[in-house]
């Protein structure tokens, strides 16, 4: 049986070769444990090159759910809650990780995967006394779980709203690479640092074996964070593994280049689908595409490719999710496009 | 300034080269995420070769504190507690990780780093009604935090006591390699599985970059454990990293050979110290040594070597901790022994 | 300024005089503490008279939020969740009490204040793997937060659904008196015990100073519950206070008679409002009424009475909440009805 | 069988009659719920008469364990711990209530039931990095669990130590009445407010049916406390019950007079025991006595009285605990003394 090409997600492969090389090169260096190793130190310096404030505290952890539960439990008082979209990863796909640290998530309807000021203000206006939790933080994902991207203007607006209502703004950047490599939005890492009180930069979905860098532009919020890391089981004895990922990806522009590659391959697919006359559930912006395809088309594509059927619609159609990554081979995309064109031609010739 | 040789701990170096090779070889294989990758599957099979019961559930996580908080919070009811030694890692060095999941640790005095049935029974006999927590689990470390090793007889006795008093027996194996490679004790992995309800095998301190394999000889206790993994932020997207560590170390006897190497180098140092007339706070059994040295001797050793001064005693002496590892270079041990002998000779000639 | 008559809630007054008398009579009896007093024992026996199974475990606690957090945290594993209506008290009005014990609430849209099997099944069908919490309990309120009542048939249906999907059924009975005293539904306490795994009977809103009796028809679920009581701060040193409430109310039919009184006074108001041509947001069934009134009418009523304006609607109308209780004076209801009739007459004469 | 007189504890009886009278008098007043009732308001004003700072925030809750878990979880960050004596109620007799809110208790050996600066400093000096919890609060009980009393000087010393080391000082006053009514110590409520950041005044053990008044001399620590109350299930719908207890006891000196009565009756017993030649495990200071008695004597006393045998000693002796209260009848004390004298005479005549 031939191996199918997978567009299921952006963490199917290992790591960019430079990371493995760096691990090998430094393997027998004796290093201090628990994050005080020289690789982590250099990795922090490498990230800081992209930020204005050189005193910004940075911590490395292994994964996204870990980063989310750490930041939220570190910053909220017991009776404080966090506002998130109904489609937010912390609400839907983290097995109650946030609630397990004692905090309620106030969900608001999403629009194109994003939170809107109106919906946030509704939640705030409902929470007025001690019989309800006190919203104290806003959680957004950039890119969102649905592949959409908050523009600078949208981020500014949310940031202003947060300041006015005394909410901390926390940005989940598991797919930050895709957001910062979009042609439509000229976003840079330092922009994110302008708007967020705390955010993280994920590499697991962009060429790292593991790792999220938690960044505190609001530096005083980081006080005691190393204690939280240890308490929640997130402080790695050999911090060098995490350091190596970020050092290799941020000592030059590799992280952003790989993000751009993923986006470009996605756009090639998106264009082919559009040309073939298919609609999208969400406008393509990054490395996650949500085209609406007839079941016949889906069946034919699944003969050679793997991807998720996201949501069944009426009338013989479904939304599917197609994901590209840093490792997506352009020739695999060629094949996918050829297949689509083949189907189109066939439809035309049948028509 | 010359680099000093470190005997501070057993996690100063990276990984055994075979692990890095395996990661490199399999790097571009497309694998399912979240622990369903083929490397993890093979790694589990490799570990099972050392166990009798081939249905034993095994899960991989990144670190020891994570393993501890996961197992304990997964298995205890809210009002149940865990009994541990006053020197137990979960009590002393995990920033309240267990309490953060809601559970009290009932501490008992240790004897040679170990828990004794008498001390455990005292705790049990004191906890009789609903005004106190209900002890439901026993935590021991093998090797202990002080480098001592529970013998088969001691493990049998604790296991019997646990069964009689309805306690689950949980063995922290962050340094299991050292325990299973001791000449004094003919312990095998399957012995541990005989006595424990749940235990873990750490590789971070024996040649892995990261990783603990949580093993449930009492298989029904594993029910729902994958949910706990995800909730506590321990489920890695690229489970292949963990799989690779255990596959490389357990597909043959590498894990045990490396443990033996660490122990042997420690014994060489222990013998040299004994020959030089020094006493030990604890009888040397594994890769952690706790000699009692005069401050003058400590000063001289610290000129060339790094290690922790553990506890200051009266009369110009301190307990120091010297740790060897899978990566300890025998020629570095030669140098350490030469230094000791040099000091001895000097003392003799001064005498 | 004249004192206005309050229809704001059913806990504005103290207790039925018989409770105060019983407290006074037994005041200087020396009694064991922490729930082992003779009053609590007699109170349990009094409640058991209304149940078939005489071995049903019963525990007394001070309040409803306490009862909710106790039952839920006692019965759920860390990664398990509870399903509740969006209007459920545990979701909306308990300051994240359930999440503070570590558990997520899966909310479903309510219909007439109630949960429907269809909506519950949707939640269950979405929660299929370890990336999401595992629903393990269903929470309903009887009467609901909106004053509606689950019929026997609806309870049977929910109970069947719970058994089929391995959910425990938990019924919040803060206003159980109103539900068991409805003319439309011939529900008895033993019916509730038939359907629920665990439920509680509140007296705070029906003539007690404080108190909820937590009842475990599924007796094995009560194992260790006294430990949970103590741990969560719910075990009162002078359990006699709680015992006295339930003994006075359940040694005969007083609890149910007082519930009936509250319902009857509410129905008198409801009839008057209907006769006056007003609609209801929810069909009146118990002691909570939700009529839709023009703002003019509301203003006039607020001159003499107190009640909550629940939700502003368009077109000059609002939903208001009018609550009667065991202590509602029929002559106060007479006045309210007279006021309504006066307004109607005026409207008619103006018309 | 004749009823024995109980000296087992100070919560065997109900309440002082004035409390029941106040509840009856105000029973049908319509009052706002959840602590905003006029009785609670008056009760706060009554307590403030004994404090210098009239802006001191005060909250009423039902019990001591509830007060402890509320204050501690409200004030500590997730990774912060509380220091307490090994004999501290929160450590020994609260079923892990504090740990259930996520916090570790650092225990230190007690001396006469009290914490000493030396022992506290040892704990502080050991907790230096993120691998251990960060002690941030000190918990003491006044009177202590063993009936001893911190003097003004001792309180000053602990308060200074706390300020120096950035610890909040929290005083558990479940038996504050006994401490403030001691002849040996001229302590007043305002003294406690001088030293503590937060403390509570218990009435359950001094004439109330239930209730602890949590007082925040460090007012800013009370921010958001009403949210914590609700979240932990401690906000009573009918706050009037709590208000009535404190109003009746603090509108004049009743609380202190009743405390004095309990102490005086204890001192009468203590003197009789001393005169009879018996020693004490702890010097009698308040309403809890810990005499050391021969088993023969204990047996004879248990014929007519109830009390706890606290700890078996060698040589045919045990420590027993004898407790008096606001409700102790002096004639019952007469009988106890007569019995002791009878035993003494008998011993003498036997001698």
PDB file of C-alpha atoms in Angstrom, chain A residues 78-79 86 90-105 107 127 129-134, chain C residues 78-79 86 90-105 107 127 129-134:
ATOM      1  CA  UNK A  78      -8.627  32.232  42.620  1.00  0.00           C
ATOM      2  CA  UNK A  79     -11.929  33.929  41.775  1.00  0.00           C
ATOM      3  CA  UNK A  86     -16.024  29.293  22.081  1.00  0.00           C
ATOM      4  CA  UNK A  90      -8.153  26.267  26.112  1.00  0.00           C
ATOM      5  CA  UNK A  91     -11.913  25.789  26.079  1.00  0.00           C
ATOM      6  CA  UNK A  92     -12.259  22.980  23.588  1.00  0.00           C
ATOM      7  CA  UNK A  93      -9.131  20.893  23.360  1.00  0.00           C
ATOM      8  CA  UNK A  94      -7.232  20.902  26.622  1.00  0.00           C
ATOM      9  CA  UNK A  95      -9.237  18.436  28.741  1.00  0.00           C
ATOM     10  CA  UNK A  96     -10.186  21.073  31.250  1.00  0.00           C
ATOM     11  CA  UNK A  97      -6.561  22.040  31.914  1.00  0.00           C
ATOM     12  CA  UNK A  98      -7.498  25.583  32.898  1.00  0.00           C
ATOM     13  CA  UNK A  99     -10.384  24.544  35.112  1.00  0.00           C
ATOM     14  CA  UNK A 100      -8.060  21.990  36.726  1.00  0.00           C
ATOM     15  CA  UNK A 101      -6.037  24.948  37.992  1.00  0.00           C
ATOM     16  CA  UNK A 102      -9.263  26.368  39.451  1.00  0.00           C
ATOM     17  CA  UNK A 103     -10.344  28.930  36.884  1.00  0.00           C
ATOM     18  CA  UNK A 104     -13.486  29.375  34.861  1.00  0.00           C
ATOM     19  CA  UNK A 105     -13.371  30.250  31.189  1.00  0.00           C
ATOM     20  CA  UNK A 107     -16.741  31.840  26.492  1.00  0.00           C
ATOM     21  CA  UNK A 127     -20.149  40.038  35.597  1.00  0.00           C
ATOM     22  CA  UNK A 129     -20.851  41.131  41.638  1.00  0.00           C
ATOM     23  CA  UNK A 130     -19.413  38.432  43.869  1.00  0.00           C
ATOM     24  CA  UNK A 131     -21.940  35.814  42.754  1.00  0.00           C
ATOM     25  CA  UNK A 132     -20.057  35.533  39.475  1.00  0.00           C
ATOM     26  CA  UNK A 133     -16.394  35.148  38.632  1.00  0.00           C
ATOM     27  CA  UNK A 134     -14.423  38.287  37.851  1.00  0.00           C
TER      28      UNK A 134
ATOM     29  CA  UNK C  78      -9.946  15.036  37.861  1.00  0.00           C
ATOM     30  CA  UNK C  79     -10.579  14.909  34.126  1.00  0.00           C
ATOM     31  CA  UNK C  86     -26.475  27.528  30.403  1.00  0.00           C
ATOM     32  CA  UNK C  90     -23.435  26.195  39.141  1.00  0.00           C
ATOM     33  CA  UNK C  91     -22.526  27.810  35.833  1.00  0.00           C
ATOM     34  CA  UNK C  92     -23.869  31.297  36.334  1.00  0.00           C
ATOM     35  CA  UNK C  93     -24.077  32.212  39.990  1.00  0.00           C
ATOM     36  CA  UNK C  94     -21.463  30.410  42.004  1.00  0.00           C
ATOM     37  CA  UNK C  95     -18.315  32.415  41.256  1.00  0.00           C
ATOM     38  CA  UNK C  96     -16.623  29.480  39.616  1.00  0.00           C
ATOM     39  CA  UNK C  97     -17.067  27.246  42.665  1.00  0.00           C
ATOM     40  CA  UNK C  98     -17.081  24.082  40.574  1.00  0.00           C
ATOM     41  CA  UNK C  99     -14.095  25.100  38.472  1.00  0.00           C
ATOM     42  CA  UNK C 100     -12.286  25.983  41.703  1.00  0.00           C
ATOM     43  CA  UNK C 101     -12.479  22.289  42.577  1.00  0.00           C
ATOM     44  CA  UNK C 102     -10.903  21.536  39.207  1.00  0.00           C
ATOM     45  CA  UNK C 103     -13.842  20.582  37.023  1.00  0.00           C
ATOM     46  CA  UNK C 104     -15.193  21.942  33.783  1.00  0.00           C
ATOM     47  CA  UNK C 105     -18.896  22.501  33.259  1.00  0.00           C
ATOM     48  CA  UNK C 107     -23.019  23.898  29.149  1.00  0.00           C
ATOM     49  CA  UNK C 127     -16.493  14.449  23.740  1.00  0.00           C
ATOM     50  CA  UNK C 129     -11.105  11.489  23.189  1.00  0.00           C
ATOM     51  CA  UNK C 130      -8.485  12.561  25.702  1.00  0.00           C
ATOM     52  CA  UNK C 131      -8.161  16.054  24.249  1.00  0.00           C
ATOM     53  CA  UNK C 132     -11.476  16.935  25.807  1.00  0.00           C
ATOM     54  CA  UNK C 133     -12.924  16.413  29.277  1.00  0.00           C
ATOM     55  CA  UNK C 134     -15.046  13.334  29.851  1.00  0.00           C
TER      56      UNK C 134
END
